[in-house]
């Protein structure tokens, strides 16, 4: 399977979760005062904004100490142990899960935390009718979806 197909699958899963189950992205945006790419977790330390099962390794760049704004670039090959969250790092090679109560940090300044009162993505999704019978079992994979693109027939005038 090529990298683009995997990236597209995960991006689709991220966007579908936001649309269908009412969750929001768990990452920051450059120069955004509400949802920054980095936030101060301690007086002299910056932490990347996001939710993941382990600390994400990356390169801060374009740091402006006056405005205390940095940009963060995760390094895909140094983050092979990162498996969540699809709402944050869907483009890393092994990410395939949403953050749950065991991996979610409700204090991180993300749109998801602000809009969902600090609840994890799985906690929010579990309230939806799609999951009233419970979440799919761990490791469960559905068959790959098949999309068929249809175009209207060209107009023909006689």
GROMACS .gro file of N, CA, C and O in nm, residues 48-134:
model
  348
   48UNK      N    1   0.451   2.064   2.270
   48UNK     CA    2   0.366   2.070   2.151
   48UNK      C    3   0.219   2.044   2.187
   48UNK      O    4   0.189   1.960   2.270
   49UNK      N    5   0.131   2.119   2.125
   49UNK     CA    6  -0.011   2.104   2.149
   49UNK      C    7  -0.062   1.981   2.077
   49UNK      O    8  -0.050   1.971   1.955
   50UNK      N    9  -0.118   1.887   2.151
   50UNK     CA   10  -0.173   1.768   2.089
   50UNK      C   11  -0.197   1.657   2.189
   50UNK      O   12  -0.157   1.667   2.304
   51UNK      N   13  -0.261   1.553   2.142
   51UNK     CA   14  -0.292   1.436   2.224
   51UNK      C   15  -0.228   1.314   2.159
   51UNK      O   16  -0.252   1.286   2.042
   52UNK      N   17  -0.143   1.244   2.234
   52UNK     CA   18  -0.081   1.123   2.180
   52UNK      C   19  -0.054   1.025   2.295
   52UNK      O   20  -0.051   1.065   2.411
   53UNK      N   21  -0.033   0.900   2.259
   53UNK     CA   22  -0.010   0.798   2.362
   53UNK      C   23   0.129   0.809   2.426
   53UNK      O   24   0.148   0.763   2.537
   54UNK      N   25   0.226   0.868   2.357
   54UNK     CA   26   0.360   0.893   2.411
   54UNK      C   27   0.405   1.032   2.366
   54UNK      O   28   0.345   1.092   2.276
   55UNK      N   29   0.511   1.082   2.427
   55UNK     CA   30   0.564   1.213   2.388
   55UNK      C   31   0.609   1.208   2.242
   55UNK      O   32   0.670   1.111   2.198
   56UNK      N   33   0.578   1.312   2.169
   56UNK     CA   34   0.611   1.321   2.027
   56UNK      C   35   0.745   1.391   2.011
   56UNK      O   36   0.770   1.495   2.072
   57UNK      N   37   0.832   1.332   1.928
   57UNK     CA   38   0.964   1.389   1.902
   57UNK      C   39   0.954   1.474   1.776
   57UNK      O   40   0.902   1.430   1.673
   58UNK      N   41   1.005   1.595   1.786
   58UNK     CA   42   0.998   1.683   1.670
   58UNK      C   43   1.097   1.796   1.680
   58UNK      O   44   1.176   1.804   1.774
   59UNK      N   45   1.091   1.881   1.583
   59UNK     CA   46   1.183   1.994   1.574
   59UNK      C   47   1.103   2.123   1.587
   59UNK      O   48   1.016   2.150   1.504
   60UNK      N   49   1.133   2.203   1.691
   60UNK     CA   50   1.070   2.335   1.695
   60UNK      C   51   1.144   2.425   1.597
   60UNK      O   52   1.265   2.418   1.583
   61UNK      N   53   1.070   2.506   1.527
   61UNK     CA   54   1.135   2.599   1.436
   61UNK      C   55   1.061   2.731   1.438
   61UNK      O   56   0.947   2.739   1.485
   62UNK      N   57   1.125   2.831   1.389
   62UNK     CA   58   1.067   2.965   1.384
   62UNK      C   59   1.021   3.011   1.521
   62UNK      O   60   0.917   3.074   1.534
   63UNK      N   61   1.098   2.980   1.626
   63UNK     CA   62   1.060   3.023   1.760
   63UNK      C   63   1.085   3.173   1.776
   63UNK      O   64   1.190   3.224   1.741
   64UNK      N   65   0.987   3.241   1.826
   64UNK     CA   66   0.995   3.383   1.851
   64UNK      C   67   0.981   3.403   2.001
   64UNK      O   68   0.870   3.400   2.054
   65UNK      N   69   1.093   3.422   2.073
   65UNK     CA   70   1.085   3.432   2.219
   65UNK      C   71   1.003   3.551   2.266
   65UNK      O   72   0.942   3.548   2.371
   66UNK      N   73   0.998   3.659   2.186
   66UNK     CA   74   0.922   3.778   2.225
   66UNK      C   75   0.772   3.746   2.232
   66UNK      O   76   0.704   3.781   2.326
   67UNK      N   77   0.721   3.677   2.131
   67UNK     CA   78   0.580   3.641   2.129
   67UNK      C   79   0.554   3.502   2.188
   67UNK      O   80   0.440   3.460   2.199
   68UNK      N   81   0.661   3.432   2.222
   68UNK     CA   82   0.653   3.297   2.279
   68UNK      C   83   0.577   3.203   2.186
   68UNK      O   84   0.498   3.120   2.229
   69UNK      N   85   0.601   3.216   2.057
   69UNK     CA   86   0.534   3.131   1.957
   69UNK      C   87   0.638   3.046   1.886
   69UNK      O   88   0.742   3.096   1.846
   70UNK      N   89   0.610   2.918   1.873
   70UNK     CA   90   0.697   2.826   1.801
   70UNK      C   91   0.612   2.743   1.706
   70UNK      O   92   0.493   2.725   1.727
   71UNK      N   93   0.677   2.689   1.605
   71UNK     CA   94   0.613   2.592   1.517
   71UNK      C   95   0.677   2.458   1.547
   71UNK      O   96   0.793   2.451   1.583
   72UNK      N   97   0.600   2.352   1.534
   72UNK     CA   98   0.648   2.219   1.570
   72UNK      C   99   0.634   2.126   1.450
   72UNK      O  100   0.529   2.120   1.388
   73UNK      N  101   0.742   2.054   1.419
   73UNK     CA  102   0.744   1.961   1.307
   73UNK      C  103   0.780   1.822   1.358
   73UNK      O  104   0.897   1.794   1.383
   74UNK      N  105   0.680   1.732   1.378
   74UNK     CA  106   0.711   1.595   1.422
   74UNK      C  107   0.797   1.523   1.318
   74UNK      O  108   0.783   1.545   1.199
   75UNK      N  109   0.887   1.439   1.367
   75UNK     CA  110   0.975   1.362   1.279
   75UNK      C  111   0.918   1.220   1.265
   75UNK      O  112   0.924   1.141   1.359
   76UNK      N  113   0.862   1.186   1.148
   76UNK     CA  114   0.794   1.058   1.131
   76UNK      C  115   0.876   0.936   1.171
   76UNK      O  116   0.826   0.847   1.239
   77UNK      N  117   1.002   0.928   1.131
   77UNK     CA  118   1.081   0.808   1.159
   77UNK      C  119   1.127   0.798   1.303
   77UNK      O  120   1.171   0.692   1.347
   78UNK      N  121   1.117   0.905   1.379
   78UNK     CA  122   1.154   0.902   1.520
   78UNK      C  123   1.030   0.885   1.609
   78UNK      O  124   1.042   0.887   1.731
   79UNK      N  125   0.913   0.871   1.548
   79UNK     CA  126   0.788   0.858   1.623
   79UNK      C  127   0.713   0.731   1.590
   79UNK      O  128   0.590   0.729   1.584
   80UNK      N  129   0.786   0.622   1.570
   80UNK     CA  130   0.722   0.496   1.533
   80UNK      C  131   0.636   0.438   1.645
   80UNK      O  132   0.547   0.358   1.620
   81UNK      N  133   0.660   0.479   1.770
   81UNK     CA  134   0.583   0.429   1.883
   81UNK      C  135   0.454   0.508   1.904
   81UNK      O  136   0.369   0.469   1.983
   82UNK      N  137   0.435   0.616   1.830
   82UNK     CA  138   0.312   0.696   1.842
   82UNK      C  139   0.199   0.627   1.766
   82UNK      O  140   0.210   0.604   1.646
   83UNK      N  141   0.091   0.592   1.838
   83UNK     CA  142  -0.023   0.524   1.776
   83UNK      C  143  -0.151   0.606   1.783
   83UNK      O  144  -0.252   0.567   1.726
   84UNK      N  145  -0.148   0.717   1.854
   84UNK     CA  146  -0.266   0.804   1.859
   84UNK      C  147  -0.219   0.949   1.874
   84UNK      O  148  -0.108   0.973   1.919
   85UNK      N  149  -0.295   1.038   1.826
   85UNK     CA  150  -0.436   1.034   1.795
   85UNK      C  151  -0.460   1.067   1.648
   85UNK      O  152  -0.389   1.148   1.589
   86UNK      N  153  -0.563   1.007   1.594
   86UNK     CA  154  -0.605   1.038   1.457
   86UNK      C  155  -0.648   1.184   1.443
   86UNK      O  156  -0.651   1.238   1.334
   87UNK      N  157  -0.683   1.249   1.553
   87UNK     CA  158  -0.723   1.389   1.549
   87UNK      C  159  -0.604   1.482   1.563
   87UNK      O  160  -0.619   1.603   1.566
   88UNK      N  161  -0.483   1.427   1.572
   88UNK     CA  162  -0.362   1.508   1.589
   88UNK      C  163  -0.256   1.471   1.485
   88UNK      O  164  -0.212   1.555   1.408
   89UNK      N  165  -0.213   1.347   1.482
   89UNK     CA  166  -0.097   1.307   1.400
   89UNK      C  167  -0.133   1.197   1.301
   89UNK      O  168  -0.061   1.099   1.287
   90UNK      N  169  -0.241   1.213   1.229
   90UNK     CA  170  -0.287   1.109   1.137
   90UNK      C  171  -0.185   1.074   1.030
   90UNK      O  172  -0.189   0.968   0.972
   91UNK      N  173  -0.088   1.160   1.006
   91UNK     CA  174   0.011   1.138   0.900
   91UNK      C  175   0.134   1.061   0.947
   91UNK      O  176   0.219   1.025   0.866
   92UNK      N  177   0.147   1.032   1.077
   92UNK     CA  178   0.260   0.951   1.124
   92UNK      C  179   0.233   0.804   1.092
   92UNK      O  180   0.118   0.760   1.090
   93UNK      N  181   0.339   0.725   1.069
   93UNK     CA  182   0.322   0.590   1.013
   93UNK      C  183   0.237   0.492   1.094
   93UNK      O  184   0.168   0.409   1.036
   94UNK      N  185   0.239   0.498   1.227
   94UNK     CA  186   0.169   0.397   1.306
   94UNK      C  187   0.045   0.449   1.378
   94UNK      O  188  -0.013   0.380   1.461
   95UNK      N  189   0.005   0.571   1.349
   95UNK     CA  190  -0.113   0.626   1.414
   95UNK      C  191  -0.238   0.565   1.353
   95UNK      O  192  -0.256   0.567   1.232
   96UNK      N  193  -0.322   0.508   1.439
   96UNK     CA  194  -0.444   0.445   1.392
   96UNK      C  195  -0.554   0.447   1.497
   96UNK      O  196  -0.653   0.376   1.483
   97UNK      N  197  -0.538   0.527   1.603
   97UNK     CA  198  -0.635   0.529   1.712
   97UNK      C  199  -0.667   0.672   1.752
   97UNK      O  200  -0.589   0.763   1.726
   98UNK      N  201  -0.779   0.687   1.820
   98UNK     CA  202  -0.814   0.814   1.882
   98UNK      C  203  -0.765   0.809   2.027
   98UNK      O  204  -0.749   0.701   2.083
   99UNK      N  205  -0.745   0.924   2.088
   99UNK     CA  206  -0.707   0.926   2.229
   99UNK      C  207  -0.828   0.889   2.314
   99UNK      O  208  -0.940   0.934   2.288
  100UNK      N  209  -0.802   0.810   2.415
  100UNK     CA  210  -0.904   0.772   2.512
  100UNK      C  211  -0.870   0.833   2.647
  100UNK      O  212  -0.774   0.910   2.659
  101UNK      N  213  -0.945   0.796   2.748
  101UNK     CA  214  -0.922   0.853   2.881
  101UNK      C  215  -0.781   0.825   2.933
  101UNK      O  216  -0.727   0.904   3.010
  102UNK      N  217  -0.721   0.713   2.891
  102UNK     CA  218  -0.588   0.678   2.939
  102UNK      C  219  -0.476   0.758   2.872
  102UNK      O  220  -0.365   0.765   2.924
  103UNK      N  221  -0.501   0.820   2.759
  103UNK     CA  222  -0.397   0.896   2.688
  103UNK      C  223  -0.431   1.044   2.672
  103UNK      O  224  -0.346   1.121   2.630
  104UNK      N  225  -0.551   1.084   2.704
  104UNK     CA  226  -0.596   1.221   2.681
  104UNK      C  227  -0.548   1.315   2.791
  104UNK      O  228  -0.553   1.282   2.908
  105UNK      N  229  -0.501   1.434   2.750
  105UNK     CA  230  -0.462   1.539   2.844
  105UNK      C  231  -0.563   1.652   2.830
  105UNK      O  232  -0.564   1.725   2.730
  106UNK      N  233  -0.648   1.669   2.929
  106UNK     CA  234  -0.756   1.767   2.922
  106UNK      C  235  -0.708   1.911   2.941
  106UNK      O  236  -0.785   2.004   2.922
  107UNK      N  237  -0.580   1.931   2.976
  107UNK     CA  238  -0.529   2.066   2.998
  107UNK      C  239  -0.463   2.126   2.873
  107UNK      O  240  -0.433   2.244   2.871
  108UNK      N  241  -0.441   2.045   2.770
  108UNK     CA  242  -0.378   2.095   2.648
  108UNK      C  243  -0.472   2.191   2.577
  108UNK      O  244  -0.591   2.162   2.561
  109UNK      N  245  -0.422   2.307   2.530
  109UNK     CA  246  -0.510   2.405   2.465
  109UNK      C  247  -0.545   2.368   2.321
  109UNK      O  248  -0.491   2.420   2.224
  110UNK      N  249  -0.639   2.273   2.306
  110UNK     CA  250  -0.684   2.231   2.173
  110UNK      C  251  -0.831   2.270   2.155
  110UNK      O  252  -0.903   2.290   2.253
  111UNK      N  253  -0.873   2.277   2.033
  111UNK     CA  254  -1.014   2.306   2.005
  111UNK      C  255  -1.103   2.195   2.062
  111UNK      O  256  -1.211   2.221   2.114
  112UNK      N  257  -1.055   2.070   2.053
  112UNK     CA  258  -1.133   1.959   2.107
  112UNK      C  259  -1.157   1.978   2.257
  112UNK      O  260  -1.270   1.963   2.304
  113UNK      N  261  -1.053   2.010   2.333
  113UNK     CA  262  -1.070   2.030   2.477
  113UNK      C  263  -1.164   2.147   2.507
  113UNK      O  264  -1.248   2.138   2.597
  114UNK      N  265  -1.152   2.254   2.431
  114UNK     CA  266  -1.236   2.371   2.454
  114UNK      C  267  -1.383   2.340   2.423
  114UNK      O  268  -1.473   2.376   2.500
  115UNK      N  269  -1.409   2.274   2.312
  115UNK     CA  270  -1.546   2.249   2.269
  115UNK      C  271  -1.610   2.129   2.339
  115UNK      O  272  -1.732   2.119   2.347
  116UNK      N  273  -1.529   2.036   2.388
  116UNK     CA  274  -1.582   1.912   2.448
  116UNK      C  275  -1.554   1.904   2.598
  116UNK      O  276  -1.551   1.795   2.655
  117UNK      N  277  -1.529   2.018   2.659
  117UNK     CA  278  -1.510   2.028   2.804
  117UNK      C  279  -1.401   1.936   2.858
  117UNK      O  280  -1.413   1.878   2.964
  118UNK      N  281  -1.292   1.920   2.780
  118UNK     CA  282  -1.178   1.842   2.825
  118UNK      C  283  -1.195   1.692   2.818
  118UNK      O  284  -1.108   1.618   2.863
  119UNK      N  285  -1.305   1.645   2.761
  119UNK     CA  286  -1.328   1.500   2.750
  119UNK      C  287  -1.246   1.442   2.635
  119UNK      O  288  -1.220   1.509   2.536
  120UNK      N  289  -1.209   1.316   2.645
  120UNK     CA  290  -1.132   1.250   2.538
  120UNK      C  291  -1.221   1.229   2.416
  120UNK      O  292  -1.344   1.229   2.424
  121UNK      N  293  -1.157   1.207   2.302
  121UNK     CA  294  -1.232   1.183   2.178
  121UNK      C  295  -1.321   1.059   2.193
  121UNK      O  296  -1.438   1.061   2.155
  122UNK      N  297  -1.266   0.951   2.250
  122UNK     CA  298  -1.346   0.829   2.266
  122UNK      C  299  -1.463   0.852   2.361
  122UNK      O  300  -1.571   0.797   2.342
  123UNK      N  301  -1.444   0.933   2.463
  123UNK     CA  302  -1.553   0.961   2.557
  123UNK      C  303  -1.666   1.035   2.486
  123UNK      O  304  -1.783   1.002   2.505
  124UNK      N  305  -1.631   1.131   2.401
  124UNK     CA  306  -1.732   1.205   2.324
  124UNK      C  307  -1.801   1.112   2.224
  124UNK      O  308  -1.924   1.109   2.213
  125UNK      N  309  -1.723   1.034   2.152
  125UNK     CA  310  -1.779   0.946   2.049
  125UNK      C  311  -1.868   0.837   2.110
  125UNK      O  312  -1.967   0.796   2.051
  126UNK      N  313  -1.834   0.791   2.230
  126UNK     CA  314  -1.911   0.685   2.295
  126UNK      C  315  -2.054   0.729   2.326
  126UNK      O  316  -2.143   0.644   2.341
  127UNK      N  317  -2.079   0.859   2.331
  127UNK     CA  318  -2.213   0.910   2.358
  127UNK      C  319  -2.302   0.905   2.234
  127UNK      O  320  -2.423   0.918   2.244
  128UNK      N  321  -2.243   0.888   2.117
  128UNK     CA  322  -2.318   0.886   1.992
  128UNK      C  323  -2.393   0.753   1.976
  128UNK      O  324  -2.345   0.649   2.021
  129UNK      N  325  -2.506   0.759   1.910
  129UNK     CA  326  -2.587   0.637   1.891
  129UNK      C  327  -2.513   0.528   1.815
  129UNK      O  328  -2.543   0.410   1.832
  130UNK      N  329  -2.414   0.564   1.733
  130UNK     CA  330  -2.335   0.462   1.662
  130UNK      C  331  -2.264   0.367   1.757
  130UNK      O  332  -2.232   0.254   1.721
  131UNK      N  333  -2.237   0.414   1.880
  131UNK     CA  334  -2.160   0.333   1.975
  131UNK      C  335  -2.244   0.289   2.096
  131UNK      O  336  -2.189   0.249   2.197
  132UNK      N  337  -2.375   0.294   2.085
  132UNK     CA  338  -2.459   0.254   2.197
  132UNK      C  339  -2.443   0.106   2.232
  132UNK      O  340  -2.466   0.067   2.345
  133UNK      N  341  -2.402   0.025   2.136
  133UNK     CA  342  -2.376  -0.116   2.162
  133UNK      C  343  -2.231  -0.137   2.205
  133UNK      O  344  -2.185  -0.249   2.217
  134UNK      N  345  -2.157  -0.030   2.223
  134UNK     CA  346  -2.016  -0.037   2.261
  134UNK      C  347  -1.926  -0.006   2.142
  134UNK      O  348  -1.969  -0.008   2.027
   0.00000   0.00000   0.00000
